[in-house]
mmCIF file of C-alpha atoms in Angstrom:
data_model
loop_
_atom_site.group_PDB
_atom_site.id
_atom_site.type_symbol
_atom_site.label_atom_id
_atom_site.label_comp_id
_atom_site.label_asym_id
_atom_site.label_seq_id
_atom_site.Cartn_x
_atom_site.Cartn_y
_atom_site.Cartn_z
ATOM 1 C CA MET A 275 -0.097 0.017 0.031
ATOM 2 C CA GLN A 276 3.009 2.400 0.796
ATOM 3 C CA GLY A 277 4.463 1.899 -2.726
ATOM 4 C CA LYS A 278 0.843 2.834 -4.202
ATOM 5 C CA GLN A 279 0.487 5.914 -1.960
ATOM 6 C CA ARG A 280 4.275 7.049 -2.844
ATOM 7 C CA LEU A 281 3.499 6.646 -6.753
ATOM 8 C CA ILE A 282 0.273 8.639 -6.610
ATOM 9 C CA PHE A 283 1.856 11.331 -4.451
ATOM 10 C CA THR A 284 5.098 11.696 -7.062
ATOM 11 C CA THR A 285 2.388 11.573 -9.711
ATOM 12 C CA LEU A 286 0.284 14.295 -8.075
ATOM 13 C CA LEU A 287 3.466 16.471 -7.581
ATOM 14 C CA LEU A 288 4.245 15.921 -11.425
ATOM 15 C CA GLU A 289 0.778 16.789 -12.651
ATOM 16 C CA VAL A 290 0.784 20.035 -10.629
ATOM 17 C CA ALA A 291 4.335 21.167 -11.677
ATOM 18 C CA PHE A 292 3.452 20.578 -15.344
ATOM 19 C CA LEU A 293 0.024 22.541 -15.166
ATOM 20 C CA VAL A 294 2.016 25.850 -15.035
ATOM 21 C CA PRO A 295 3.940 25.290 -18.407
ATOM 22 C CA ASP A 296 0.867 23.964 -19.871
ATOM 23 C CA THR A 297 -1.230 26.801 -19.233
ATOM 24 C CA ILE A 298 1.477 29.208 -20.649
ATOM 25 C CA ALA A 299 1.438 27.048 -23.869
ATOM 26 C CA ALA A 300 -1.996 26.798 -24.313
ATOM 27 C CA VAL A 301 -2.535 30.547 -23.854
ATOM 28 C CA LEU A 302 0.237 31.350 -26.522
ATOM 29 C CA ALA A 303 -0.993 28.577 -28.931
ATOM 30 C CA GLY A 304 -4.388 29.408 -29.193
ATOM 31 C CA SER A 305 -5.049 25.855 -30.239
ATOM 32 C CA LEU A 306 -8.436 24.139 -29.274
ATOM 33 C CA ALA A 307 -6.608 20.657 -29.033
ATOM 34 C CA VAL A 308 -3.931 22.216 -26.749
ATOM 35 C CA TRP A 309 -6.956 23.820 -24.510
ATOM 36 C CA ALA A 310 -8.861 20.646 -24.520
ATOM 37 C CA ASP A 311 -5.555 18.903 -23.535
ATOM 38 C CA LEU A 312 -4.982 21.494 -20.845
ATOM 39 C CA LEU A 313 -8.515 21.104 -19.558
ATOM 40 C CA ARG A 314 -8.111 17.206 -19.611
ATOM 41 C CA CYS A 315 -4.743 17.767 -17.576
ATOM 42 C CA GLY A 316 -6.485 19.876 -15.032
ATOM 43 C CA ILE A 317 -9.267 17.292 -14.525
ATOM 44 C CA GLU A 318 -7.079 14.614 -14.153
ATOM 45 C CA THR A 319 -4.854 16.364 -11.701
ATOM 46 C CA LEU A 320 -7.925 16.671 -9.687
ATOM 47 C CA ALA A 321 -8.551 12.839 -10.183
ATOM 48 C CA VAL A 322 -5.111 12.166 -9.083
ATOM 49 C CA PHE A 323 -5.471 14.128 -6.011
ATOM 50 C CA PHE A 324 -8.844 12.363 -5.289
ATOM 51 C CA ALA A 325 -6.838 9.142 -5.775
ATOM 52 C CA TRP A 326 -4.196 10.197 -3.313
ATOM 53 C CA LEU A 327 -6.762 11.278 -0.591
ATOM 54 C CA THR A 328 -8.270 7.826 -1.055
ATOM 55 C CA ILE A 329 -5.130 5.926 -0.742
ATOM 56 C CA ARG A 330 -4.300 7.954 2.343
ATOM 57 C CA LYS A 331 -7.654 7.309 3.827
ATOM 58 C CA VAL A 332 -7.208 3.683 2.981
ATOM 59 C CA ASP A 333 -3.778 3.655 4.765
ATOM 60 C CA ARG A 334 -5.134 5.414 7.965
ATOM 61 C CA VAL A 335 -8.104 3.068 8.047
ATOM 62 C CA SER A 336 -5.947 0.107 7.552
ATOM 63 C CA SER A 337 -4.407 0.833 11.077
ATOM 64 C CA ASP A 338 -7.874 -0.046 12.528
ATOM 65 C CA PRO A 339 -9.055 -2.726 10.169
ATOM 66 C CA GLN A 340 -11.730 -3.890 12.448
ATOM 67 C CA ARG A 341 -13.711 -0.942 11.607
ATOM 68 C CA TYR A 342 -14.282 -1.402 8.129
ATOM 69 C CA GLU A 343 -13.409 -5.313 7.641
ATOM 70 C CA TYR A 344 -14.751 -5.488 4.062
ATOM 71 C CA GLY A 345 -15.564 -1.813 3.050
ATOM 72 C CA LEU A 346 -11.813 -0.597 2.417
ATOM 73 C CA GLY A 347 -11.730 -1.851 -0.978
ATOM 74 C CA LYS A 348 -15.152 -0.208 -1.883
ATOM 75 C CA LEU A 349 -13.360 3.271 -0.967
ATOM 76 C CA GLU A 350 -10.970 2.517 -3.913
ATOM 77 C CA SER A 351 -13.713 1.642 -6.247
ATOM 78 C CA MET A 352 -15.925 4.762 -5.191
ATOM 79 C CA SER A 353 -12.643 6.923 -5.836
ATOM 80 C CA THR A 354 -12.560 5.443 -9.631
ATOM 81 C CA VAL A 355 -16.365 6.040 -10.028
ATOM 82 C CA LEU A 356 -15.470 9.612 -9.306
ATOM 83 C CA ILE A 357 -12.621 9.864 -11.886
ATOM 84 C CA ALA A 358 -14.760 8.207 -14.439
ATOM 85 C CA SER A 359 -17.361 10.919 -13.627
ATOM 86 C CA ILE A 360 -14.932 13.867 -14.151
ATOM 87 C CA PHE A 361 -13.987 12.513 -17.237
ATOM 88 C CA PHE A 362 -17.523 12.418 -18.735
ATOM 89 C CA VAL A 363 -17.787 15.871 -17.700
ATOM 90 C CA ALA A 364 -14.575 16.963 -19.300
ATOM 91 C CA ALA A 365 -15.343 14.983 -22.608
ATOM 92 C CA GLY A 366 -18.662 17.173 -22.784
ATOM 93 C CA TRP A 367 -16.769 20.243 -22.429
ATOM 94 C CA VAL A 368 -14.392 19.624 -25.198
ATOM 95 C CA THR A 369 -16.999 18.427 -27.375
ATOM 96 C CA MET A 370 -19.002 21.613 -26.915
ATOM 97 C CA ASP A 371 -15.943 23.820 -27.829
ATOM 98 C CA ALA A 372 -14.990 21.597 -30.625
ATOM 99 C CA TRP A 373 -18.553 22.212 -32.094
ATOM 100 C CA ALA A 374 -17.948 25.852 -31.710
ATOM 101 C CA ALA A 375 -14.526 25.869 -33.253
ATOM 102 C CA PHE A 376 -16.245 24.007 -36.284
ATOM 103 C CA ARG A 377 -18.565 26.721 -37.044
ATOM 104 C CA ALA A 378 -15.574 29.203 -37.222
ATOM 105 C CA PRO A 379 -12.334 27.372 -38.064
ATOM 106 C CA GLU A 380 -8.896 29.285 -37.402
ATOM 107 C CA PRO A 381 -5.603 27.957 -38.574
ATOM 108 C CA LEU A 382 -2.748 27.719 -36.042
ATOM 109 C CA GLU A 383 0.484 29.756 -36.455
ATOM 110 C CA TRP A 384 3.913 27.994 -35.673
ATOM 111 C CA SER A 385 5.103 31.221 -34.113
ATOM 112 C CA ASN A 386 2.602 30.712 -31.320
ATOM 113 C CA ILE A 387 2.579 27.035 -31.046
ATOM 114 C CA TRP A 388 6.290 26.018 -30.897
ATOM 115 C CA LEU A 389 6.419 26.097 -27.001
ATOM 116 C CA ALA A 390 3.410 23.994 -26.770
ATOM 117 C CA PHE A 391 5.109 21.595 -29.271
ATOM 118 C CA VAL A 392 8.091 21.458 -26.941
ATOM 119 C CA PHE A 393 6.277 20.855 -23.698
ATOM 120 C CA ASN A 394 4.188 18.470 -25.697
ATOM 121 C CA LEU A 395 7.355 16.423 -26.564
ATOM 122 C CA VAL A 396 8.328 16.257 -22.915
ATOM 123 C CA ALA A 397 4.853 15.465 -21.719
ATOM 124 C CA ILE A 398 5.004 12.291 -24.280
ATOM 125 C CA VAL A 399 7.971 11.061 -22.505
ATOM 126 C CA ILE A 400 6.908 11.568 -18.926
ATOM 127 C CA ASP A 401 3.043 10.416 -19.306
ATOM 128 C CA GLY A 402 4.383 7.370 -21.224
ATOM 129 C CA GLY A 403 6.742 6.493 -18.398
ATOM 130 C CA LEU A 404 4.066 6.846 -15.715
ATOM 131 C CA TRP A 405 1.739 4.814 -17.914
ATOM 132 C CA TRP A 406 4.196 1.854 -18.080
ATOM 133 C CA LYS A 407 4.905 2.276 -14.151
ATOM 134 C CA HIS A 408 1.301 2.246 -13.183
ATOM 135 C CA ARG A 409 0.565 -0.494 -15.430
ATOM 136 C CA THR A 410 3.240 -2.641 -13.903
ATOM 137 C CA ILE A 411 1.957 -1.930 -10.307
ATOM 138 C CA ALA A 412 -1.666 -2.504 -11.394
ATOM 139 C CA VAL A 413 -0.905 -5.934 -12.810
ATOM 140 C CA ARG A 414 1.244 -6.852 -9.759
ATOM 141 C CA GLU A 415 -1.475 -5.804 -6.980
ATOM 142 C CA ARG A 416 -4.835 -5.768 -8.746
ATOM 143 C CA SER A 417 -5.695 -2.400 -7.464
ATOM 144 C CA PRO A 418 -8.733 -0.563 -9.036
ATOM 145 C CA ILE A 419 -7.305 2.795 -8.182
ATOM 146 C CA VAL A 420 -3.841 2.030 -9.895
ATOM 147 C CA GLU A 421 -5.773 0.453 -12.691
ATOM 148 C CA ALA A 422 -7.777 3.553 -13.206
ATOM 149 C CA GLU A 423 -4.509 5.643 -12.991
ATOM 150 C CA ALA A 424 -2.907 3.499 -15.617
ATOM 151 C CA ARG A 425 -5.897 4.084 -17.918
ATOM 152 C CA LEU A 426 -5.606 7.733 -17.390
ATOM 153 C CA TYR A 427 -1.962 7.803 -18.535
ATOM 154 C CA ARG A 428 -2.541 5.646 -21.336
ATOM 155 C CA ILE A 429 -5.180 8.410 -22.446
ATOM 156 C CA LYS A 430 -2.721 11.249 -21.518
ATOM 157 C CA THR A 431 -0.081 9.536 -23.641
ATOM 158 C CA PHE A 432 -2.406 9.103 -26.509
ATOM 159 C CA ALA A 433 -3.745 12.505 -26.446
ATOM 160 C CA ASP A 434 -0.102 14.025 -25.872
ATOM 161 C CA VAL A 435 0.863 12.114 -29.257
ATOM 162 C CA LEU A 436 -2.352 13.361 -31.116
ATOM 163 C CA VAL A 437 -1.625 16.926 -30.098
ATOM 164 C CA GLY A 438 1.751 16.680 -31.245
ATOM 165 C CA ILE A 439 0.907 15.582 -34.577
ATOM 166 C CA VAL A 440 -1.739 18.324 -34.893
ATOM 167 C CA LEU A 441 0.809 20.841 -33.903
ATOM 168 C CA ALA A 442 3.431 19.352 -36.377
ATOM 169 C CA LEU A 443 1.020 19.420 -39.318
ATOM 170 C CA ALA A 444 0.145 22.947 -38.451
ATOM 171 C CA ALA A 445 3.543 23.743 -38.528
ATOM 172 C CA SER A 446 4.593 22.147 -41.766
ATOM 173 C CA LEU A 447 1.322 22.415 -44.115
ATOM 174 C CA ARG A 448 -0.868 25.084 -45.292
ATOM 175 C CA GLY A 449 -4.275 24.905 -46.675
ATOM 176 C CA PRO A 450 -7.927 26.025 -45.358
ATOM 177 C CA TRP A 451 -8.583 22.455 -44.026
ATOM 178 C CA LEU A 452 -6.038 22.599 -41.270
ATOM 179 C CA GLY A 453 -8.536 25.132 -39.335
ATOM 180 C CA TYR A 454 -10.656 21.862 -38.896
ATOM 181 C CA LEU A 455 -7.897 19.742 -37.810
ATOM 182 C CA ASP A 456 -7.549 21.331 -34.446
ATOM 183 C CA PRO A 457 -11.269 20.969 -33.481
ATOM 184 C CA ALA A 458 -11.353 17.558 -34.967
ATOM 185 C CA SER A 459 -8.412 16.289 -32.943
ATOM 186 C CA SER A 460 -9.967 17.557 -29.825
ATOM 187 C CA LEU A 461 -13.070 15.699 -30.640
ATOM 188 C CA VAL A 462 -10.820 12.508 -30.769
ATOM 189 C CA ILE A 463 -9.523 13.298 -27.511
ATOM 190 C CA ALA A 464 -13.057 13.655 -25.862
ATOM 191 C CA GLY A 465 -13.902 10.311 -27.657
ATOM 192 C CA VAL A 466 -10.961 8.465 -25.822
ATOM 193 C CA MET A 467 -12.019 10.247 -22.552
ATOM 194 C CA VAL A 468 -15.616 8.775 -22.710
ATOM 195 C CA HIS A 469 -14.000 5.212 -24.013
ATOM 196 C CA SER A 470 -11.888 5.151 -20.996
ATOM 197 C CA ALA A 471 -14.189 6.580 -18.472
ATOM 198 C CA TYR A 472 -16.670 3.881 -19.599
ATOM 199 C CA GLY A 473 -14.063 1.154 -18.856
ATOM 200 C CA ILE A 474 -13.286 2.614 -15.421
ATOM 201 C CA LEU A 475 -16.990 2.772 -14.422
ATOM 202 C CA SER A 476 -17.951 -0.689 -15.588
ATOM 203 C CA GLU A 477 -14.947 -2.320 -13.718
ATOM 204 C CA SER A 478 -15.629 -0.262 -10.438
ATOM 205 C CA VAL A 479 -19.465 -0.811 -10.519
ATOM 206 C CA ARG A 480 -18.748 -4.554 -10.705
ATOM 207 C CA ASP A 481 -16.612 -4.303 -7.535
ATOM 208 C CA LEU A 482 -18.989 -2.101 -5.735
ATOM 209 C CA LEU A 483 -21.915 -4.675 -6.476
ATOM 210 C CA ASP A 484 -19.792 -7.350 -5.076
ATOM 211 C CA VAL A 485 -19.064 -9.038 -8.248
ATOM 212 C CA ALA A 486 -18.076 -12.800 -8.030
ATOM 213 C CA LEU A 487 -14.654 -13.769 -9.098
ATOM 214 C CA ASP A 488 -13.917 -14.208 -12.628
ATOM 215 C CA GLU A 489 -13.990 -17.736 -14.505
ATOM 216 C CA GLY A 490 -10.128 -18.111 -14.303
ATOM 217 C CA MET A 491 -10.250 -17.712 -10.532
ATOM 218 C CA GLN A 492 -13.357 -19.881 -9.962
ATOM 219 C CA LEU A 493 -11.845 -22.678 -11.840
ATOM 220 C CA GLN A 494 -9.000 -22.390 -9.477
ATOM 221 C CA VAL A 495 -11.314 -22.978 -6.422
ATOM 222 C CA LEU A 496 -12.939 -26.045 -8.197
ATOM 223 C CA ARG A 497 -9.361 -27.515 -9.043
ATOM 224 C CA CYS A 498 -8.532 -27.208 -5.131
ATOM 225 C CA LEU A 499 -11.861 -29.070 -4.459
ATOM 226 C CA ALA A 500 -11.059 -31.644 -6.980
ATOM 227 C CA THR A 501 -7.697 -32.183 -5.642
ATOM 228 C CA HIS A 502 -8.979 -32.648 -1.984
ATOM 229 C CA PHE A 503 -11.933 -34.573 -3.229
ATOM 230 C CA GLU A 504 -11.677 -37.210 -0.665
ATOM 231 C CA ASP A 505 -11.147 -34.892 2.211
ATOM 232 C CA TYR A 506 -14.625 -33.585 2.399
ATOM 233 C CA ARG A 507 -18.174 -35.591 2.532
ATOM 234 C CA GLU A 508 -20.044 -33.045 0.578
ATOM 235 C CA PHE A 509 -19.693 -29.807 -1.231
ATOM 236 C CA HIS A 510 -22.232 -27.300 -0.519
ATOM 237 C CA GLY A 511 -21.328 -24.200 -2.730
ATOM 238 C CA VAL A 512 -18.930 -21.376 -3.160
ATOM 239 C CA ARG A 513 -19.428 -17.909 -2.597
ATOM 240 C CA SER A 514 -17.187 -15.170 -3.553
ATOM 241 C CA ARG A 515 -16.770 -11.272 -4.019
ATOM 242 C CA ARG A 516 -14.140 -8.757 -4.891
ATOM 243 C CA ALA A 517 -13.876 -5.508 -2.891
ATOM 244 C CA GLY A 518 -11.028 -3.297 -4.541
ATOM 245 C CA SER A 519 -7.917 -5.451 -4.725
ATOM 246 C CA ALA A 520 -9.181 -7.804 -1.944
ATOM 247 C CA MET A 521 -11.060 -11.048 -3.029
ATOM 248 C CA PHE A 522 -13.181 -12.882 -0.495
ATOM 249 C CA ILE A 523 -13.869 -16.684 -1.101
ATOM 250 C CA GLU A 524 -16.122 -18.839 1.349
ATOM 251 C CA VAL A 525 -16.266 -22.687 0.329
ATOM 252 C CA PHE A 526 -18.994 -24.316 2.108
ATOM 253 C CA LEU A 527 -17.972 -28.102 2.815
ATOM 254 C CA GLU A 528 -19.458 -30.968 4.931
ATOM 255 C CA PHE A 529 -17.110 -33.428 6.823
ATOM 256 C CA GLU A 530 -17.408 -36.849 7.948
ATOM 257 C CA PRO A 531 -19.504 -36.742 11.313
ATOM 258 C CA ASP A 532 -16.838 -39.443 12.886
ATOM 259 C CA ARG A 533 -13.746 -37.330 12.080
ATOM 260 C CA ARG A 534 -11.971 -35.622 14.896
ATOM 261 C CA MET A 535 -12.131 -31.867 14.915
ATOM 262 C CA ALA A 536 -8.341 -31.794 14.698
ATOM 263 C CA GLU A 537 -8.247 -33.660 11.507
ATOM 264 C CA VAL A 538 -10.990 -31.312 9.904
ATOM 265 C CA GLN A 539 -9.058 -28.211 10.929
ATOM 266 C CA ALA A 540 -5.975 -29.588 9.356
ATOM 267 C CA ALA A 541 -7.844 -30.346 6.023
ATOM 268 C CA ILE A 542 -9.361 -26.909 6.209
ATOM 269 C CA ASP A 543 -6.142 -25.166 6.620
ATOM 270 C CA HIS A 544 -4.407 -27.327 3.803
ATOM 271 C CA MET A 545 -7.076 -26.283 1.330
ATOM 272 C CA ARG A 546 -7.156 -22.628 2.635
ATOM 273 C CA ASP A 547 -3.408 -22.367 2.120
ATOM 274 C CA GLU A 548 -3.600 -23.799 -1.078
ATOM 275 C CA LEU A 549 -6.194 -21.445 -2.470
ATOM 276 C CA MET A 550 -4.728 -18.489 -1.088
ATOM 277 C CA GLY A 551 -1.416 -19.487 -2.655
ATOM 278 C CA ALA A 552 -3.031 -19.954 -6.061
ATOM 279 C CA ILE A 553 -5.136 -16.833 -5.803
ATOM 280 C CA PRO A 554 -3.023 -13.911 -4.717
ATOM 281 C CA GLY A 555 -4.715 -11.265 -2.740
ATOM 282 C CA SER A 556 -7.509 -13.530 -1.720
ATOM 283 C CA PHE A 557 -8.848 -14.332 1.767
ATOM 284 C CA VAL A 558 -10.409 -17.884 2.006
ATOM 285 C CA SER A 559 -12.502 -19.318 4.320
ATOM 286 C CA ILE A 560 -13.561 -22.936 4.329
ATOM 287 C CA VAL A 561 -16.814 -23.096 6.077
ATOM 288 C CA PRO A 562 -18.039 -26.397 7.557
ATOM 289 C CA ILE A 563 -21.733 -26.662 6.919
ATOM 290 C CA THR A 564 -24.465 -29.305 6.738
ATOM 291 C CA GLN A 565 -26.810 -27.099 4.384
ATOM 292 C CA ASN A 566 -26.620 -26.218 0.758
ATOM 293 C CA ILE A 567 -26.281 -22.602 -0.203
ATOM 294 C CA ASN A 568 -28.210 -21.193 -3.315
ATOM 295 C CA VAL A 569 -26.929 -18.562 -5.604
ATOM 296 C CA GLY A 570 -28.264 -15.760 -3.652
ATOM 297 C CA GLY A 571 -26.475 -16.606 -0.521
ATOM 298 C CA ALA A 572 -29.406 -17.575 1.492
ATOM 299 C CA LEU A 573 -29.318 -21.128 3.189
ATOM 300 C CA ARG A 574 -31.656 -23.849 2.028
ATOM 301 C CA PRO A 575 -31.821 -27.477 3.165
ATOM 302 C CA SER A 576 -29.915 -29.889 0.961
ATOM 303 C CA ALA A 577 -32.020 -32.330 -1.043
ATOM 304 C CA ALA A 578 -30.193 -35.184 0.959
ATOM 305 C CA THR A 579 -31.026 -33.789 4.392
ATOM 306 C CA ALA A 580 -34.543 -32.225 3.653
ATOM 307 C CA MET B 289 -30.500 -25.061 -21.630
ATOM 308 C CA GLU B 290 -32.433 -28.425 -22.257
ATOM 309 C CA LEU B 291 -32.757 -31.454 -20.069
ATOM 310 C CA THR B 292 -33.814 -34.803 -21.143
ATOM 311 C CA VAL B 293 -34.151 -37.628 -18.871
ATOM 312 C CA THR B 294 -34.046 -41.263 -20.033
ATOM 313 C CA ARG B 295 -34.427 -44.500 -17.997
ATOM 314 C CA HIS B 296 -31.961 -47.021 -19.220
ATOM 315 C CA GLU B 297 -31.351 -50.628 -17.641
ATOM 316 C CA ALA B 298 -27.950 -49.588 -15.900
ATOM 317 C CA ALA B 299 -28.599 -46.136 -15.021
ATOM 318 C CA LEU B 300 -30.747 -42.948 -15.539
ATOM 319 C CA VAL B 301 -29.283 -40.940 -18.198
ATOM 320 C CA VAL B 302 -29.460 -37.024 -17.978
ATOM 321 C CA GLY B 303 -29.120 -35.336 -21.269
ATOM 322 C CA VAL B 304 -27.764 -31.707 -21.456
ATOM 323 C CA ARG B 305 -28.300 -29.576 -24.421
ATOM 324 C CA GLY B 306 -27.085 -26.102 -24.902
ATOM 325 C CA ARG B 307 -25.176 -23.956 -22.115
ATOM 326 C CA LEU B 308 -24.546 -24.658 -18.781
ATOM 327 C CA ASP B 309 -23.845 -21.329 -16.964
ATOM 328 C CA SER B 310 -24.748 -19.516 -13.859
ATOM 329 C CA THR B 311 -28.419 -19.006 -15.338
ATOM 330 C CA THR B 312 -29.016 -22.642 -16.123
ATOM 331 C CA SER B 313 -26.937 -24.885 -13.724
ATOM 332 C CA THR B 314 -29.538 -24.370 -11.052
ATOM 333 C CA ARG B 315 -31.929 -26.400 -12.980
ATOM 334 C CA LEU B 316 -29.454 -29.330 -13.701
ATOM 335 C CA GLU B 317 -28.524 -29.173 -9.882
ATOM 336 C CA GLN B 318 -32.065 -29.426 -8.759
ATOM 337 C CA GLU B 319 -32.857 -32.316 -11.270
ATOM 338 C CA LEU B 320 -29.623 -34.285 -10.132
ATOM 339 C CA LEU B 321 -30.571 -33.708 -6.573
ATOM 340 C CA SER B 322 -34.143 -34.590 -6.682
ATOM 341 C CA ARG B 323 -33.188 -37.723 -8.744
ATOM 342 C CA ILE B 324 -30.720 -38.781 -5.901
ATOM 343 C CA ALA B 325 -33.086 -38.040 -3.140
ATOM 344 C CA ALA B 326 -35.427 -40.526 -4.997
ATOM 345 C CA ALA B 327 -32.916 -43.283 -4.392
ATOM 346 C CA GLU B 328 -31.411 -42.976 -8.024
ATOM 347 C CA ARG B 329 -27.680 -44.408 -7.546
ATOM 348 C CA SER B 330 -26.479 -44.496 -11.110
ATOM 349 C CA ILE B 331 -26.762 -41.301 -13.517
ATOM 350 C CA VAL B 332 -25.102 -40.786 -16.759
ATOM 351 C CA LEU B 333 -24.746 -37.360 -17.725
ATOM 352 C CA ASP B 334 -24.801 -37.336 -21.459
ATOM 353 C CA CYS B 335 -22.981 -34.059 -22.753
ATOM 354 C CA SER B 336 -22.991 -34.909 -26.453
ATOM 355 C CA GLN B 337 -25.403 -31.685 -26.908
ATOM 356 C CA LEU B 338 -23.572 -29.620 -24.364
ATOM 357 C CA ALA B 339 -22.027 -26.544 -26.150
ATOM 358 C CA TYR B 340 -20.582 -24.539 -23.203
ATOM 359 C CA ILE B 341 -19.918 -24.911 -19.493
ATOM 360 C CA THR B 342 -19.029 -22.469 -16.805
ATOM 361 C CA SER B 343 -17.685 -22.913 -13.327
ATOM 362 C CA ALA B 344 -21.440 -22.770 -12.102
ATOM 363 C CA GLY B 345 -22.153 -25.794 -14.228
ATOM 364 C CA LEU B 346 -18.994 -27.648 -12.779
ATOM 365 C CA ARG B 347 -20.266 -26.914 -9.224
ATOM 366 C CA ALA B 348 -23.555 -28.434 -9.974
ATOM 367 C CA VAL B 349 -21.616 -31.644 -11.159
ATOM 368 C CA LEU B 350 -19.438 -31.782 -8.262
ATOM 369 C CA LEU B 351 -22.080 -31.543 -5.965
ATOM 370 C CA ALA B 352 -24.036 -34.567 -7.379
ATOM 371 C CA ALA B 353 -20.786 -36.358 -7.673
ATOM 372 C CA LYS B 354 -20.349 -36.235 -4.023
ATOM 373 C CA LYS B 355 -23.722 -37.016 -3.273
ATOM 374 C CA LEU B 356 -23.966 -39.996 -5.182
ATOM 375 C CA LYS B 357 -20.400 -41.148 -4.025
ATOM 376 C CA ASN B 358 -21.854 -40.890 -0.291
ATOM 377 C CA THR B 359 -24.492 -43.241 -1.162
ATOM 378 C CA GLN B 360 -22.221 -45.841 -3.100
ATOM 379 C CA GLY B 361 -23.601 -44.594 -6.506
ATOM 380 C CA ALA B 362 -21.809 -43.205 -9.271
ATOM 381 C CA LEU B 363 -22.002 -40.236 -11.643
ATOM 382 C CA VAL B 364 -20.496 -40.860 -14.856
ATOM 383 C CA LEU B 365 -20.169 -38.481 -17.962
ATOM 384 C CA CYS B 366 -19.985 -39.197 -21.750
ATOM 385 C CA SER B 367 -19.502 -37.590 -25.066
ATOM 386 C CA LEU B 368 -17.826 -34.177 -24.010
ATOM 387 C CA ASN B 369 -16.838 -32.100 -26.720
ATOM 388 C CA GLU B 370 -13.311 -30.693 -26.922
ATOM 389 C CA SER B 371 -13.931 -27.042 -25.211
ATOM 390 C CA VAL B 372 -16.064 -28.703 -22.642
ATOM 391 C CA TRP B 373 -13.300 -31.268 -21.984
ATOM 392 C CA LYS B 374 -10.720 -28.604 -21.633
ATOM 393 C CA VAL B 375 -12.905 -26.850 -18.848
ATOM 394 C CA PHE B 376 -13.347 -30.028 -16.954
ATOM 395 C CA ASP B 377 -9.594 -30.888 -17.160
ATOM 396 C CA LEU B 378 -8.538 -27.368 -16.254
ATOM 397 C CA ALA B 379 -10.763 -27.712 -13.121
ATOM 398 C CA GLY B 380 -8.980 -30.867 -12.364
ATOM 399 C CA PHE B 381 -12.560 -32.967 -12.746
ATOM 400 C CA THR B 382 -11.048 -35.452 -15.150
ATOM 401 C CA ARG B 383 -8.954 -36.968 -12.475
ATOM 402 C CA ILE B 384 -12.024 -37.388 -10.007
ATOM 403 C CA LEU B 385 -14.877 -38.273 -12.378
ATOM 404 C CA SER B 386 -15.550 -41.107 -14.660
ATOM 405 C CA ILE B 387 -15.676 -39.878 -18.150
ATOM 406 C CA HIS B 388 -16.384 -42.020 -21.274
ATOM 407 C CA ALA B 389 -16.246 -41.231 -25.041
ATOM 408 C CA THR B 390 -19.852 -42.451 -25.886
ATOM 409 C CA LEU B 391 -23.054 -43.228 -23.992
ATOM 410 C CA GLN B 392 -22.698 -47.012 -24.912
ATOM 411 C CA ASP B 393 -19.372 -47.060 -23.007
ATOM 412 C CA ALA B 394 -20.463 -45.096 -20.008
ATOM 413 C CA LEU B 395 -23.474 -47.593 -19.476
ATOM 414 C CA ALA B 396 -21.258 -50.609 -20.178
ATOM 415 C CA GLY B 397 -19.109 -49.319 -17.196
ATOM 416 C CA LEU B 398 -21.912 -49.250 -14.772
ATOM 417 C CA PRO B 399 -23.309 -52.205 -12.682
ATOM 418 C CA THR B 400 -26.623 -53.482 -13.677
ATOM 419 C CA ARG B 401 -29.684 -52.332 -11.520
#
């Protein structure tokens, strides 16, 4: 968790530091694409700030884990919903500006945009690097908030490259159509924002609704049950859910009634350790039970015992 | 998903047609459990028309297999297509279940009622 907090704080400092030259470049350039990029950067800085606040809160609450035994992961998911919402607002804003620019297109002048072009080249390197770094941590820790940040930097890198191309074309070519290039590219940036926001939102909403583990992990659970097929008497069901980067798995098993408690506990420990090893970030409970569970989680009598 | 139940001399054959996923596996589970509760001891699950199976379907199979084992019965599977076989194999079920290439093979392997 400390690694995540440090990375997001460093990112926040970089974001704030870059807003100043970006604003100067946007004012000088007078390009809608550069303004759209600045707007996006500003909102993303806000998003990173929220992400940092969330991670800080999660870290603080983690020192008193009994207070929010299952809810910490949801805080991360809620923060990513906020980030996605901000993206939607920004995309709407950029689209409206682009529409206005299409009605009165103005070509860009190289004398105004060269500074923006230089800053843009630096931004491509930095945002590309941050994208790679967030992606690496997101894959390792399966954290929704770092995943959202990785998506954010993927968009930033893409947008930086697009703005760079527009500025380079504006500098090297001439023609009345160049006036439409600027709003058209800002529309592309808006489209990418919406696409990414949708991806973030759908993932976080699944987490908030306690989505079960994906098929690959469900098969891991079943594989463990198959391996220990002789260690339990009956299988009564599996229930799982994700909360942020944590995964909770409950396996309901019935054991032979004449087995000693110590033997049952040893079997449970063995299966639990095996599953937690197979599914990193999971918290596994093997629950001795004599009833079947249905999909909704409520208990119902099993057919054999009813 | 469609279920067909056919009585054979050696066993009850339950044919599964279509997709066995979280929305359909409950029906199979209930069908198998009600048959087991009615003292059925040998069940063949004919998967020749089973196009697709998820972990939910596998859970229903595991549940029934365990119940039958406890009553000295047997759950036997047959005619799995390649993709369904892969899912069973990934879950390790090919090591704990008796799986045959054809229905005739499956029935031949069971004791006569």
